[in-house]
CSV table of C-alpha atoms in Angstrom, one decimal:
chain,number,residue,atom,x,y,z
P,117,UNK,CA,88.8,105.0,93.6
P,118,UNK,CA,89.2,108.7,92.9
P,119,UNK,CA,92.1,109.4,95.2
P,120,UNK,CA,93.9,106.1,95.1
P,121,UNK,CA,95.9,104.2,92.4
P,122,UNK,CA,96.9,100.6,92.5
P,123,UNK,CA,100.5,99.5,91.7
P,124,UNK,CA,99.5,97.8,88.4
P,125,UNK,CA,97.9,101.1,87.1
P,126,UNK,CA,100.9,103.1,88.2
P,127,UNK,CA,103.3,100.8,86.5
P,128,UNK,CA,101.3,101.2,83.3
P,129,UNK,CA,101.3,105.0,83.6
P,130,UNK,CA,104.8,105.5,85.2
P,131,UNK,CA,106.0,107.8,82.4
P,132,UNK,CA,102.8,109.9,82.5
P,133,UNK,CA,102.9,111.1,86.1
P,134,UNK,CA,105.2,113.0,88.4
P,135,UNK,CA,106.0,110.5,91.1
P,136,UNK,CA,106.7,111.6,94.7
P,137,UNK,CA,108.3,109.5,97.4
P,138,UNK,CA,107.1,110.8,100.8
P,139,UNK,CA,108.7,108.1,102.8
P,140,UNK,CA,109.6,109.6,106.2
P,141,UNK,CA,110.1,108.7,109.8
P,142,UNK,CA,108.6,111.0,112.4
P,143,UNK,CA,111.2,110.2,115.0
P,144,UNK,CA,114.3,109.9,112.7
P,145,UNK,CA,114.1,112.8,110.2
P,146,UNK,CA,117.0,111.7,108.0
P,147,UNK,CA,115.7,108.1,107.6
P,148,UNK,CA,113.2,108.8,104.8
P,149,UNK,CA,115.8,110.3,102.5
P,150,UNK,CA,118.2,107.5,103.2
P,151,UNK,CA,115.6,104.9,102.3
P,152,UNK,CA,114.8,106.8,99.1
P,153,UNK,CA,118.4,107.0,98.1
P,154,UNK,CA,118.8,103.2,98.7
P,155,UNK,CA,115.6,102.1,96.9
P,156,UNK,CA,112.8,104.0,95.3
P,157,UNK,CA,110.3,103.6,92.4
P,158,UNK,CA,112.0,104.6,89.2
P,159,UNK,CA,111.4,108.3,88.5
P,160,UNK,CA,110.4,109.3,92.0
P,161,UNK,CA,111.5,112.5,93.7
P,162,UNK,CA,111.8,112.6,97.5
P,163,UNK,CA,109.7,115.0,99.6
P,164,UNK,CA,110.9,115.6,103.2
P,165,UNK,CA,108.3,115.8,105.9
P,166,UNK,CA,110.2,118.3,108.1
P,167,UNK,CA,112.0,120.2,105.3
P,168,UNK,CA,109.1,120.5,102.8
P,169,UNK,CA,105.8,119.8,104.5
P,170,UNK,CA,106.3,121.3,108.0
P,171,UNK,CA,106.8,124.9,109.1
P,172,UNK,CA,108.4,126.6,112.1
P,173,UNK,CA,107.3,125.5,115.5
P,174,UNK,CA,105.8,128.1,117.8
P,175,UNK,CA,103.9,128.4,121.0
P,176,UNK,CA,100.8,127.3,119.2
P,177,UNK,CA,100.2,125.5,115.9
P,178,UNK,CA,101.2,121.9,116.9
P,179,UNK,CA,104.1,119.7,116.3
P,180,UNK,CA,103.8,119.6,112.5
P,181,UNK,CA,102.3,122.9,111.3
P,182,UNK,CA,102.0,123.9,107.7
P,183,UNK,CA,104.9,125.6,106.1
P,184,UNK,CA,105.2,129.3,107.1
P,185,UNK,CA,104.7,130.2,103.4
P,186,UNK,CA,102.8,127.7,101.3
P,187,UNK,CA,104.3,129.4,98.2
P,188,UNK,CA,107.6,127.7,99.1
P,189,UNK,CA,105.9,124.3,99.0
P,190,UNK,CA,104.5,125.2,95.6
P,191,UNK,CA,107.9,126.3,94.4
P,192,UNK,CA,109.3,123.0,95.5
P,193,UNK,CA,106.7,121.2,93.4
P,194,UNK,CA,107.4,123.5,90.4
P,195,UNK,CA,111.0,122.5,90.4
P,196,UNK,CA,109.9,118.9,90.0
P,197,UNK,CA,108.0,119.9,86.8
P,198,UNK,CA,104.5,120.2,88.4
P,199,UNK,CA,101.8,122.6,87.3
P,200,UNK,CA,98.1,122.8,88.1
P,201,UNK,CA,97.2,120.0,85.6
P,202,UNK,CA,100.1,117.6,86.2
P,203,UNK,CA,99.1,114.1,87.3
P,204,UNK,CA,100.8,113.4,90.5
P,205,UNK,CA,101.2,110.1,92.4
P,206,UNK,CA,102.6,110.0,95.9
P,207,UNK,CA,103.7,107.0,98.0
P,208,UNK,CA,105.5,106.0,101.2
P,209,UNK,CA,105.6,103.0,103.4
P,210,UNK,CA,102.5,103.3,105.6
P,211,UNK,CA,100.1,105.8,103.8
P,212,UNK,CA,100.6,108.5,106.4
P,213,UNK,CA,103.1,111.1,105.1
P,214,UNK,CA,101.8,110.5,101.5
P,215,UNK,CA,98.3,111.3,102.7
P,216,UNK,CA,99.5,114.6,104.2
P,217,UNK,CA,101.2,115.4,100.9
P,218,UNK,CA,97.9,114.6,99.1
P,219,UNK,CA,96.0,117.0,101.4
P,220,UNK,CA,98.6,119.8,101.0
P,221,UNK,CA,98.3,119.5,97.2
P,222,UNK,CA,94.6,119.8,97.4
P,223,UNK,CA,94.9,122.8,99.8
P,224,UNK,CA,97.0,124.8,97.3
P,225,UNK,CA,94.7,124.0,94.4
P,226,UNK,CA,96.1,120.9,92.8
P,227,UNK,CA,93.4,118.3,92.1
P,228,UNK,CA,95.2,115.7,90.0
P,229,UNK,CA,96.9,113.9,92.8
P,230,UNK,CA,96.6,110.3,94.0
P,231,UNK,CA,98.2,108.1,96.6
P,232,UNK,CA,99.7,104.7,95.7
P,233,UNK,CA,97.5,102.1,97.6
P,234,UNK,CA,99.8,100.1,99.9
P,235,UNK,CA,102.8,102.3,99.1
P,236,UNK,CA,106.1,101.0,98.0
P,237,UNK,CA,105.4,97.7,99.7
P,238,UNK,CA,102.5,97.0,97.3
P,239,UNK,CA,104.8,98.0,94.4
P,240,UNK,CA,107.5,95.5,95.5
P,241,UNK,CA,104.9,92.8,96.2
P,242,UNK,CA,103.6,93.1,92.6
P,243,UNK,CA,107.2,92.4,91.4
P,244,UNK,CA,108.0,95.8,90.1
P,245,UNK,CA,111.5,97.2,90.2
P,246,UNK,CA,113.1,99.7,92.5
P,247,UNK,CA,116.3,101.7,92.0
P,248,UNK,CA,118.9,103.7,93.7
P,249,UNK,CA,119.4,105.8,90.6
P,250,UNK,CA,118.7,109.5,91.3
P,251,UNK,CA,115.9,111.1,89.4
P,252,UNK,CA,117.2,114.1,87.4
P,253,UNK,CA,115.2,117.3,87.7
P,254,UNK,CA,113.3,118.2,84.6
P,255,UNK,CA,114.8,120.8,82.3
P,256,UNK,CA,111.7,122.9,82.5
P,257,UNK,CA,110.0,123.8,85.8
P,258,UNK,CA,106.3,123.8,86.2
P,259,UNK,CA,104.2,126.8,87.1
P,260,UNK,CA,101.5,126.6,89.8
P,261,UNK,CA,98.7,129.1,90.1
P,262,UNK,CA,98.3,128.7,93.9
P,263,UNK,CA,94.8,129.1,95.3
P,264,UNK,CA,94.6,128.3,99.0
P,265,UNK,CA,91.4,126.6,99.9
P,266,UNK,CA,90.7,128.0,103.3
P,267,UNK,CA,87.5,126.0,103.6
P,268,UNK,CA,89.6,122.9,104.0
P,269,UNK,CA,91.4,124.1,107.1
P,270,UNK,CA,90.2,124.4,110.7
P,271,UNK,CA,91.8,126.1,113.7
P,272,UNK,CA,91.3,126.3,117.4
P,273,UNK,CA,88.3,128.7,117.0
P,274,UNK,CA,86.6,126.2,114.8
P,275,UNK,CA,87.2,123.5,117.3
P,276,UNK,CA,85.8,125.5,120.2
P,277,UNK,CA,82.7,126.3,118.1
P,278,UNK,CA,82.4,122.6,117.2
P,279,UNK,CA,82.5,121.6,120.9
P,280,UNK,CA,79.4,123.7,121.5
P,281,UNK,CA,77.7,122.7,118.3
P,282,UNK,CA,75.4,119.7,117.7
P,283,UNK,CA,75.8,119.9,113.9
P,284,UNK,CA,79.6,119.5,113.8
P,285,UNK,CA,81.5,116.2,114.4
P,286,UNK,CA,85.0,116.3,115.7
P,287,UNK,CA,86.9,113.2,114.5
P,288,UNK,CA,90.0,112.1,116.5
P,289,UNK,CA,92.2,109.9,114.3
P,290,UNK,CA,94.6,108.7,117.1
P,291,UNK,CA,94.7,105.3,118.6
P,292,UNK,CA,91.9,104.4,121.1
P,293,UNK,CA,94.5,104.4,123.9
P,294,UNK,CA,95.6,108.0,123.2
P,295,UNK,CA,92.0,109.1,122.7
P,296,UNK,CA,90.9,107.7,126.0
P,297,UNK,CA,93.8,109.2,127.8
P,298,UNK,CA,95.2,105.8,128.9
P,299,UNK,CA,98.5,106.4,127.1
P,300,UNK,CA,100.3,109.3,125.6
P,301,UNK,CA,103.7,108.5,124.2
P,302,UNK,CA,104.3,111.8,122.4
P,303,UNK,CA,102.4,114.8,123.8
P,304,UNK,CA,102.5,116.3,127.2
P,305,UNK,CA,98.9,115.9,128.0
P,306,UNK,CA,96.7,112.8,127.6
P,307,UNK,CA,93.0,112.7,126.7
P,308,UNK,CA,90.8,114.1,124.0
P,309,UNK,CA,88.8,117.2,122.9
P,310,UNK,CA,85.3,117.2,124.5
P,311,UNK,CA,82.6,115.7,122.1
P,312,UNK,CA,85.3,114.3,119.8
P,313,UNK,CA,84.6,110.8,118.4
P,314,UNK,CA,87.4,108.3,117.9
P,315,UNK,CA,88.0,107.0,114.4
P,316,UNK,CA,91.5,105.6,114.5
P,317,UNK,CA,93.0,106.1,111.0
P,318,UNK,CA,94.4,102.6,111.0
P,319,UNK,CA,91.0,101.1,110.9
P,320,UNK,CA,90.5,102.1,107.2
P,321,UNK,CA,93.7,100.2,106.1
P,322,UNK,CA,93.9,96.5,105.7
P,323,UNK,CA,96.6,94.1,106.8
P,324,UNK,CA,98.6,95.0,103.6
P,325,UNK,CA,98.4,98.7,104.4
P,326,UNK,CA,95.9,99.4,101.7
P,327,UNK,CA,92.7,101.4,101.9
P,328,UNK,CA,89.7,99.2,102.5
P,329,UNK,CA,86.8,98.9,100.0
P,330,UNK,CA,84.1,101.5,99.6
P,331,UNK,CA,81.5,99.3,101.2
P,332,UNK,CA,83.5,99.1,104.4
P,333,UNK,CA,84.2,102.8,104.4
P,334,UNK,CA,80.5,103.6,104.0
P,335,UNK,CA,79.6,101.4,107.0
P,336,UNK,CA,82.6,102.7,109.0
P,337,UNK,CA,81.6,106.3,108.7
P,338,UNK,CA,77.8,106.0,108.5
P,339,UNK,CA,77.3,107.8,111.9
P,340,UNK,CA,79.0,110.9,110.5
P,341,UNK,CA,76.3,111.4,107.9
P,342,UNK,CA,74.0,113.0,110.4
P,343,UNK,CA,76.3,116.0,110.8
P,344,UNK,CA,76.3,119.0,108.6
P,345,UNK,CA,80.0,119.7,109.3
P,346,UNK,CA,83.0,117.5,110.2
P,347,UNK,CA,86.5,118.4,111.5
P,348,UNK,CA,89.3,115.8,111.4
P,349,UNK,CA,92.3,115.9,113.7
P,350,UNK,CA,95.0,113.6,114.9
P,351,UNK,CA,98.1,114.2,117.1
P,352,UNK,CA,100.0,116.7,114.9
P,353,UNK,CA,98.2,117.0,111.6
P,354,UNK,CA,99.7,114.2,109.6
P,355,UNK,CA,97.9,110.8,110.2
P,356,UNK,CA,94.5,112.4,110.2
P,357,UNK,CA,94.8,112.9,106.5
P,358,UNK,CA,94.4,109.1,106.0
P,359,UNK,CA,90.8,109.5,107.3
P,360,UNK,CA,90.3,112.6,105.1
P,361,UNK,CA,91.2,110.5,102.0
P,362,UNK,CA,88.9,107.6,103.1
P,363,UNK,CA,86.0,110.0,103.8
P,364,UNK,CA,86.5,111.8,100.5
P,365,UNK,CA,86.2,108.5,98.7
P,366,UNK,CA,82.6,108.2,99.9
P,367,UNK,CA,81.7,111.8,99.5
P,368,UNK,CA,82.1,112.9,103.1
P,369,UNK,CA,83.7,116.4,103.3
P,370,UNK,CA,85.6,117.6,106.3
P,371,UNK,CA,88.0,120.3,107.4
P,372,UNK,CA,91.5,119.4,108.8
P,373,UNK,CA,92.5,120.8,112.1
P,374,UNK,CA,96.2,120.8,111.3
P,375,UNK,CA,97.4,121.8,114.7
P,376,UNK,CA,95.4,118.9,116.1
P,377,UNK,CA,95.8,117.6,119.7
P,378,UNK,CA,99.4,119.0,120.0
P,379,UNK,CA,98.0,122.5,119.3
P,380,UNK,CA,94.8,122.1,121.4
P,381,UNK,CA,96.7,121.3,124.6
P,382,UNK,CA,98.8,124.5,124.3
P,383,UNK,CA,95.9,126.7,125.3
P,384,UNK,CA,95.5,126.9,129.1
P,385,UNK,CA,91.7,127.1,128.9
P,386,UNK,CA,91.3,124.0,126.8
P,387,UNK,CA,89.1,121.4,128.5
P,388,UNK,CA,90.5,117.9,128.4
P,389,UNK,CA,88.3,114.8,128.4
P,390,UNK,CA,89.4,111.3,129.4
P,391,UNK,CA,87.9,107.9,129.8
P,392,UNK,CA,90.2,106.6,132.5
C-alpha cells in the first residue's frame, strides 16, 4: 500500500525514517504529549494537533483550521531534520490525527510520507519496544521547499458549487447519526450538507484499527467512480483525512474541505439537510 506501512516493515527501517508521533486527544489537548512522554516508539518526535496542525479560530474556517501560516508547520518539520525527500512515517492511536498530518505533508509538497497501519497499538501487538526516552533533535535541520498544492483544498465556494453540480460528489466522513441529524455531540447544528453522501471514516478500518484491504476499498467506494470530482469533509477537518488516504490507495482523487461541517454551519444562508 503506497500510503501505509506495517509495523514489521517500520521496525526493519526504523533508522531510515523520521518518525512522528501524532497521538492527540481532541477533547484533552495535553493528553497526547503526556502519552508520548510516557511511551513512544524509539526515535519518534511528537506533533501536537492544536499547537502544530491547527491555526487560529475565527468566525469561519471551522474548529480545526489549517495553521495561519503553513511555513511555520514546514519549519517545525525542518527542525526535526525533514526535507523534501526525507522518508516520514507517522502514527497515533486511532489513525485520525496521523492521517491529518499525512494530508498536511502532501499539501505542502512532501510526498515521501506514510502512516503506520494500526498505529502504536499494532507496534505493541507485534512485540516491539516502546520507550520514555526523549528523542534528541538532529544536529542539522532539514530544508523544505514548500509548494502548496491548492488543488487539494476545498472551501465553502467549492461546496456550494458542488451542491448544484451533478458531476461532484460531497463525501461526509462523520458517523451516520451525525450525518442524519439524529445526534450532534460537538457542533451547534445537526444535519448534513445537501447532496452529501455518508461514508463514515471508521468503515475503512478493521477491528484492529488498520486500513482494510484494497478489494474492500474498491467495493466500498465504487459509487464514487461515476463522478468527475470529489470533495471530502468531516466535522472539523481531521477524521476526513482517513477517507482521503483510503481513496488515494485505489486511485480516487478528492479535495479536502478542511473547514468541514463546523465551517459550513457558520454561514447563515447555508441549507441544512436532515433525515429525522
